[in-house]
mmCIF file of C-alpha atoms in Angstrom:
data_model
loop_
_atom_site.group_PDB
_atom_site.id
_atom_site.type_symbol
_atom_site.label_atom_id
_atom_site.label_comp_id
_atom_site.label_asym_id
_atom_site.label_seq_id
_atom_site.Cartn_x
_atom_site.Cartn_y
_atom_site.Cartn_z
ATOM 1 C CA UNK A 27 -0.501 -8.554 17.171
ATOM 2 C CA UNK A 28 -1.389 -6.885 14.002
ATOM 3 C CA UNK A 29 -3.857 -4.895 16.033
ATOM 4 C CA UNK A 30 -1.957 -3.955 18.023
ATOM 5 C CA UNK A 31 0.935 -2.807 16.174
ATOM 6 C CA UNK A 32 -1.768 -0.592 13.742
ATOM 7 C CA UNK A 33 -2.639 0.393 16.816
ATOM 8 C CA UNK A 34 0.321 1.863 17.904
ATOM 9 C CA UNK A 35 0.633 3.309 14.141
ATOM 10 C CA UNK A 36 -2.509 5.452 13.956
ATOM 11 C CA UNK A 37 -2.136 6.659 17.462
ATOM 12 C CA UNK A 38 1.642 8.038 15.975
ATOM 13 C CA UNK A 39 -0.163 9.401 12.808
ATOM 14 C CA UNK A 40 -3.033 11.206 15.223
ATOM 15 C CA UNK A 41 -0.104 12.697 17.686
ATOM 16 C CA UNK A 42 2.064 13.801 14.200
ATOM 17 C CA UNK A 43 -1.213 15.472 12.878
ATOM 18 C CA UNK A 44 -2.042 17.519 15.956
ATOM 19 C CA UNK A 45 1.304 18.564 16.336
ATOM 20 C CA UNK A 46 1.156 19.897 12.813
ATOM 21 C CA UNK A 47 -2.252 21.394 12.739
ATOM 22 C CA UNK A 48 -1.243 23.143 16.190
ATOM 23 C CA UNK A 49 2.590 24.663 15.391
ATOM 24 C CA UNK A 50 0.575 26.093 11.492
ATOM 25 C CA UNK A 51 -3.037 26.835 12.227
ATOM 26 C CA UNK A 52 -3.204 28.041 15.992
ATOM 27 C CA UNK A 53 -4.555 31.465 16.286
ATOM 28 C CA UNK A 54 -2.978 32.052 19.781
ATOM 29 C CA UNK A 55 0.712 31.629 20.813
ATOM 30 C CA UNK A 56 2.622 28.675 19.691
ATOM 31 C CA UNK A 57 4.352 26.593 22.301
ATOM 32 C CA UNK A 58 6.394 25.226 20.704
ATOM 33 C CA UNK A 59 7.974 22.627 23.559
ATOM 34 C CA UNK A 60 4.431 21.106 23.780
ATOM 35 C CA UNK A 61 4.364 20.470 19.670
ATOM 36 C CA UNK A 62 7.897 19.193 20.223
ATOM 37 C CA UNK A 63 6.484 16.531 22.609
ATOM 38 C CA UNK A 64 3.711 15.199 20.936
ATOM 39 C CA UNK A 65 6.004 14.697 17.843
ATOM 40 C CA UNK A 66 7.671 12.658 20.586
ATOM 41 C CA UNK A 67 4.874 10.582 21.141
ATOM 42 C CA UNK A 68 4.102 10.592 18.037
ATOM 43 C CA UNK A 69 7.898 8.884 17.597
ATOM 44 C CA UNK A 70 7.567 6.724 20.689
ATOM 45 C CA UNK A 71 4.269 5.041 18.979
ATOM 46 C CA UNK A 72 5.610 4.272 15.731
ATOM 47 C CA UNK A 73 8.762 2.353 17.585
ATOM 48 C CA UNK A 74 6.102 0.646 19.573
ATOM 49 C CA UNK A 75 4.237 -0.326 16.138
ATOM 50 C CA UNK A 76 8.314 -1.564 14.434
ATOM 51 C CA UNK A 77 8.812 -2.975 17.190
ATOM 52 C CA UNK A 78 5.596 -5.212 16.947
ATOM 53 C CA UNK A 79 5.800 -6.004 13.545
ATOM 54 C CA UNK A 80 9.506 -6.949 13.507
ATOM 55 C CA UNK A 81 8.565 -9.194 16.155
ATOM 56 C CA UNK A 82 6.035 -10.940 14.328
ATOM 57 C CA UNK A 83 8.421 -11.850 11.025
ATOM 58 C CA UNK A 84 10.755 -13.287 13.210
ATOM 59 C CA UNK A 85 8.206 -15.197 15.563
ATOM 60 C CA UNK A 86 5.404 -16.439 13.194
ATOM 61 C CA UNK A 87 6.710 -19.220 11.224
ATOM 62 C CA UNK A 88 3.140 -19.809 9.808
ATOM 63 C CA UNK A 89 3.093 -16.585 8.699
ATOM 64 C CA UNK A 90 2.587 -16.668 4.172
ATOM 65 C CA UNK A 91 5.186 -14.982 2.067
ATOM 66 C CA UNK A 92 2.488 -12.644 1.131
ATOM 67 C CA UNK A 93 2.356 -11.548 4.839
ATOM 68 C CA UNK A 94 5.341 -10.916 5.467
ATOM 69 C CA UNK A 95 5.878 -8.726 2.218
ATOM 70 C CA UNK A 96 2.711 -6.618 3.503
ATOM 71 C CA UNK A 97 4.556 -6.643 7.385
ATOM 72 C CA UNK A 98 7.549 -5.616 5.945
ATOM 73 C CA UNK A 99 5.977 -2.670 3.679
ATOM 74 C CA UNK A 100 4.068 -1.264 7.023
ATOM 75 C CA UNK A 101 8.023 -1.533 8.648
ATOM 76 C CA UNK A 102 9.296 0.918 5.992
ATOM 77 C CA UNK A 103 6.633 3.682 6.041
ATOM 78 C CA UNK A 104 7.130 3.793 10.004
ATOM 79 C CA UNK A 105 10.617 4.442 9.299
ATOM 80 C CA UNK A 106 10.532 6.723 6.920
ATOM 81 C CA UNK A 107 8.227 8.479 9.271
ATOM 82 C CA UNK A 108 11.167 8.242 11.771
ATOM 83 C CA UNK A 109 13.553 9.545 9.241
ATOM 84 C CA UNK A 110 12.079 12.820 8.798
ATOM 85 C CA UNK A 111 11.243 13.495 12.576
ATOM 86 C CA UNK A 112 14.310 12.040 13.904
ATOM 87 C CA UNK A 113 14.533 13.337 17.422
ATOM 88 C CA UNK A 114 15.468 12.419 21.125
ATOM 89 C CA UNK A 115 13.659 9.434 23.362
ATOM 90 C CA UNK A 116 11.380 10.084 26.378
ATOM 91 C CA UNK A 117 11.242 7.751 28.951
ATOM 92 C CA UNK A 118 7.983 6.191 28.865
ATOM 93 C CA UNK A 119 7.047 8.035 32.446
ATOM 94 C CA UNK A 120 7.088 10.928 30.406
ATOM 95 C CA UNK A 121 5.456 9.459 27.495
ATOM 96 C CA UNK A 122 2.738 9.059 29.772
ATOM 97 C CA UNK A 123 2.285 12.809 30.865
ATOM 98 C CA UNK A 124 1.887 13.773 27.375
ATOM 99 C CA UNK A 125 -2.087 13.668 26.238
ATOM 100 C CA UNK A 126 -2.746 11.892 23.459
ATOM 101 C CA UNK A 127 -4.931 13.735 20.912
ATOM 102 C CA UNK A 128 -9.080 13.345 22.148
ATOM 103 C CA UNK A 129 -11.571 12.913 19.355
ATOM 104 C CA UNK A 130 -13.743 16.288 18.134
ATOM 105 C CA UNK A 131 -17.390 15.707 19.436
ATOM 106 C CA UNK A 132 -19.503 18.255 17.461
ATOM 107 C CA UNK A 133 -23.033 18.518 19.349
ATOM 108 C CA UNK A 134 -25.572 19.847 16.957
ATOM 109 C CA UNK A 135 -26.842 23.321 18.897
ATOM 110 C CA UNK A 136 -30.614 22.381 19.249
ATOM 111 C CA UNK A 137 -28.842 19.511 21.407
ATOM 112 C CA UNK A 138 -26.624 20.959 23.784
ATOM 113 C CA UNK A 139 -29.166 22.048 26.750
ATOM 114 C CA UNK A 140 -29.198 18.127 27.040
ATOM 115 C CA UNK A 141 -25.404 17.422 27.820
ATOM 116 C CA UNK A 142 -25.049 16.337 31.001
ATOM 117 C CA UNK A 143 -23.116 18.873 33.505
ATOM 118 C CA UNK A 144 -21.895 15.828 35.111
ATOM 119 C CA UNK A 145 -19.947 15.192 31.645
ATOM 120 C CA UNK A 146 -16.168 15.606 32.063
ATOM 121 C CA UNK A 147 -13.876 16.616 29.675
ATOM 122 C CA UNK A 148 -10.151 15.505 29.285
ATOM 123 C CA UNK A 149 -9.213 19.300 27.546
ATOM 124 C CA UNK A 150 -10.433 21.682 30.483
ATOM 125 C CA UNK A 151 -11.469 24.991 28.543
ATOM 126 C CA UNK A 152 -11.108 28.163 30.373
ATOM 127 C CA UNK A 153 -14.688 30.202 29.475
ATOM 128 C CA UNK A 154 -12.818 32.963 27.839
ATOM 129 C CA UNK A 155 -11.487 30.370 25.116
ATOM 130 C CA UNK A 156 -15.092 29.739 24.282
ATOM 131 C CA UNK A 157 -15.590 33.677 23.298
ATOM 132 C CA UNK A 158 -17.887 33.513 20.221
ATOM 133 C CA UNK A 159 -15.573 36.486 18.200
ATOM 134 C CA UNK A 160 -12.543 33.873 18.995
ATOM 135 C CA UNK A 161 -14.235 31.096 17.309
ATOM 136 C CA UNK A 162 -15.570 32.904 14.114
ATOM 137 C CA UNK A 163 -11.861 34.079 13.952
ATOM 138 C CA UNK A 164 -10.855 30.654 13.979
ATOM 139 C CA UNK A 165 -13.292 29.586 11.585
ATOM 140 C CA UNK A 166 -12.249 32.267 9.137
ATOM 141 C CA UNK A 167 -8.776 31.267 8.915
ATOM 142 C CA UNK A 168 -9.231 28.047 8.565
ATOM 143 C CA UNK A 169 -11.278 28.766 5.351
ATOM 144 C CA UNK A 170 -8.810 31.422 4.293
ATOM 145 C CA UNK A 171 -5.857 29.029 4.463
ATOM 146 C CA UNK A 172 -5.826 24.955 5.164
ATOM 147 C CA UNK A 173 -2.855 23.370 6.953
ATOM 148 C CA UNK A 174 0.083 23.176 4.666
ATOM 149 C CA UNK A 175 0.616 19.429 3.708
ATOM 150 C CA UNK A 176 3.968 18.490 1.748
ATOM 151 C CA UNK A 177 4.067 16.574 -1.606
ATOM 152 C CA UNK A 178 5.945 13.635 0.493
ATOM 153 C CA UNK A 179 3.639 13.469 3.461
ATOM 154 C CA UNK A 180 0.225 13.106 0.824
ATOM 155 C CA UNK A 181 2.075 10.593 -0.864
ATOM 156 C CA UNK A 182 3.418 8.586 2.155
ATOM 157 C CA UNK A 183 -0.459 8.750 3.392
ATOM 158 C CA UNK A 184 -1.283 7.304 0.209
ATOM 159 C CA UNK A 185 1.430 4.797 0.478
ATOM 160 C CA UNK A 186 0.043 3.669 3.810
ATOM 161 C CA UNK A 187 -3.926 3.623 2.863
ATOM 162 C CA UNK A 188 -3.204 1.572 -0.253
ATOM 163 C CA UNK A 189 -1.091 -1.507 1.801
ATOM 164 C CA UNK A 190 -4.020 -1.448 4.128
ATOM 165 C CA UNK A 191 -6.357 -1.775 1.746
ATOM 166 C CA UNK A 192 -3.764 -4.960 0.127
ATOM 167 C CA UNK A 193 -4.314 -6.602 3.748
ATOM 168 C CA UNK A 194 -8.125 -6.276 3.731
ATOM 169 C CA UNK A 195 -7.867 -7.957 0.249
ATOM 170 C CA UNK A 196 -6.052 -10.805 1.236
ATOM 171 C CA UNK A 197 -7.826 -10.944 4.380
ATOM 172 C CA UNK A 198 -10.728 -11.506 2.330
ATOM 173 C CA UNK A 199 -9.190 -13.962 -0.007
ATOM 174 C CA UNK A 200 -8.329 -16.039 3.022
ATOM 175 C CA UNK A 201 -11.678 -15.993 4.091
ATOM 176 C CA UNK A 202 -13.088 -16.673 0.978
ATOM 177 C CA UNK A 203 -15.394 -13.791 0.717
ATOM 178 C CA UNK A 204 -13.801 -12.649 -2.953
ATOM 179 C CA UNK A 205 -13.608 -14.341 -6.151
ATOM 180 C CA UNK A 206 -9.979 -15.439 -6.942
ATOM 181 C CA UNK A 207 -10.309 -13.787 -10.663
ATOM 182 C CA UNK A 208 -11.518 -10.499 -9.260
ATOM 183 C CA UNK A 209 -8.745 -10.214 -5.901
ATOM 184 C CA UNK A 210 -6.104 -10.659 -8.587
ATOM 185 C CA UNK A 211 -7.147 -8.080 -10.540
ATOM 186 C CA UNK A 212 -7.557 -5.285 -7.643
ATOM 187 C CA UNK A 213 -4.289 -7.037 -6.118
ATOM 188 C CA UNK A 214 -2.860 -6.074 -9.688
ATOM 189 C CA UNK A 215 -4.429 -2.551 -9.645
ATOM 190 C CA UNK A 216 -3.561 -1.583 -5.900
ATOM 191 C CA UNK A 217 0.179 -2.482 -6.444
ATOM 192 C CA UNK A 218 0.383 -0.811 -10.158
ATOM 193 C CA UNK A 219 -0.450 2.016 -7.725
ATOM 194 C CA UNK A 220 2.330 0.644 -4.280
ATOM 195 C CA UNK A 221 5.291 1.104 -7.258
ATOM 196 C CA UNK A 222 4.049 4.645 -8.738
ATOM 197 C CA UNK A 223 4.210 6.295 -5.313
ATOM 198 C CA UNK A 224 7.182 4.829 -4.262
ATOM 199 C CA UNK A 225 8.667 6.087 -7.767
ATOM 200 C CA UNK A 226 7.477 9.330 -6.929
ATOM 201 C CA UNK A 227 8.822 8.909 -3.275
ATOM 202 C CA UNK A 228 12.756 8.837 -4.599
ATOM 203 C CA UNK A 229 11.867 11.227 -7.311
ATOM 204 C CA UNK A 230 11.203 13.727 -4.388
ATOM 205 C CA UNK A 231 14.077 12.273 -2.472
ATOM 206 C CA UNK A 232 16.295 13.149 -5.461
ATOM 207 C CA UNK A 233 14.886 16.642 -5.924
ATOM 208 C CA UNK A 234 15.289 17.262 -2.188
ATOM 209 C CA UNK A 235 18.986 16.200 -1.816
#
């Protein structure tokens, strides 16, 4: 179940991103209904990952106290994620019409006479998109200015990266593959640093209001 509902999570997180990276780094012309729609999916993933974890405090009775407090941290960061996109439902028919982000393949150049032509690609690229002068414009902009990223979406990505790294910890103190003396101490460190960016989290909050 936790799998699954991380799952769900990072498949939100990867729709979110592309939607960003396409509405404030595209070098052609925006559309901005298609960005709308993966931040829709993007939405529709992070219910499915609530939804998941909710269901697993209220189900799993064996589940620890510690658990639960780590279940119930992941359940606020997906919706605070909601709070700040906070639009309209698909139906899951067309949830499923909307591609989900595919992962970058780089094939070193020395390589590429070797792809099969039988390979097929999910993103079908029309041969004028492939224009050398396109792509060296692309690359130059991309070194002349990065993708905007807001205080409260760094710190949120913290946020999220350090309570995964508490449930690898205490996934390795129930297994017994860390000394007691030394998980407390990084257990001690890593949530010093849960309650700074949370701190920092409402000081934005405040600021913003």
């Amino acid at each position: 179940q936790q799998l699954r509902a991380q799952f769900h999570f990072d498949m939100g997180k990867a729709c979110q991103l592309k939607a960003r990276a396409s509405l404030e780094s595209s070098i052609t012309n925006i559309n901005k209904d298609k960005v709308m729609r993966l931040q829709q999916k993007a939405n529709f993933y992070y219910l499915k990952s609530e939804e998941i974890w909710s269901e697993m405090i209220s189900s799993l009775s064996e589940l620890s106290n510690e658990e639960k407090s780590s279940i119930e941290q992941n359940i606020s960061i997906v919706k605070d994620m909601l709070k700040e996109k906070n639009l309209d439902l698909l139906d899951y028919e067309e949830i499923k019409r909307i591609q989900d982000p595919e992962p970058i393949i780089i094939i070193p150049e020395n390589l590429a006479p070797f792809v099969p032509k039988s390979t097929i690609y999910l993103t079908k690229f029309v041969p004028k998109d492939l224009n050398i002068k396109r792509f060296k414009s692309f690359q130059k902009k991309k070194l002349e200015q990065k993708i905007p990223y807001s205080k409260r979406e760094r710190l949120m990505d913290k946020k999220a990266g350090i309570v995964r790294t508490i449930n690898e910890l205490k996934l390795l103190k129930e297994n017994k593959e860390i000394d007691i003396e030394k998980f407390a101490e990084l257990l001690e460190k890593y949530n010093t640093k849960l309650n700074m960016i949370d701190t920092a989290i409402e000081k934005l909050a405040h600021l913003t209001k």
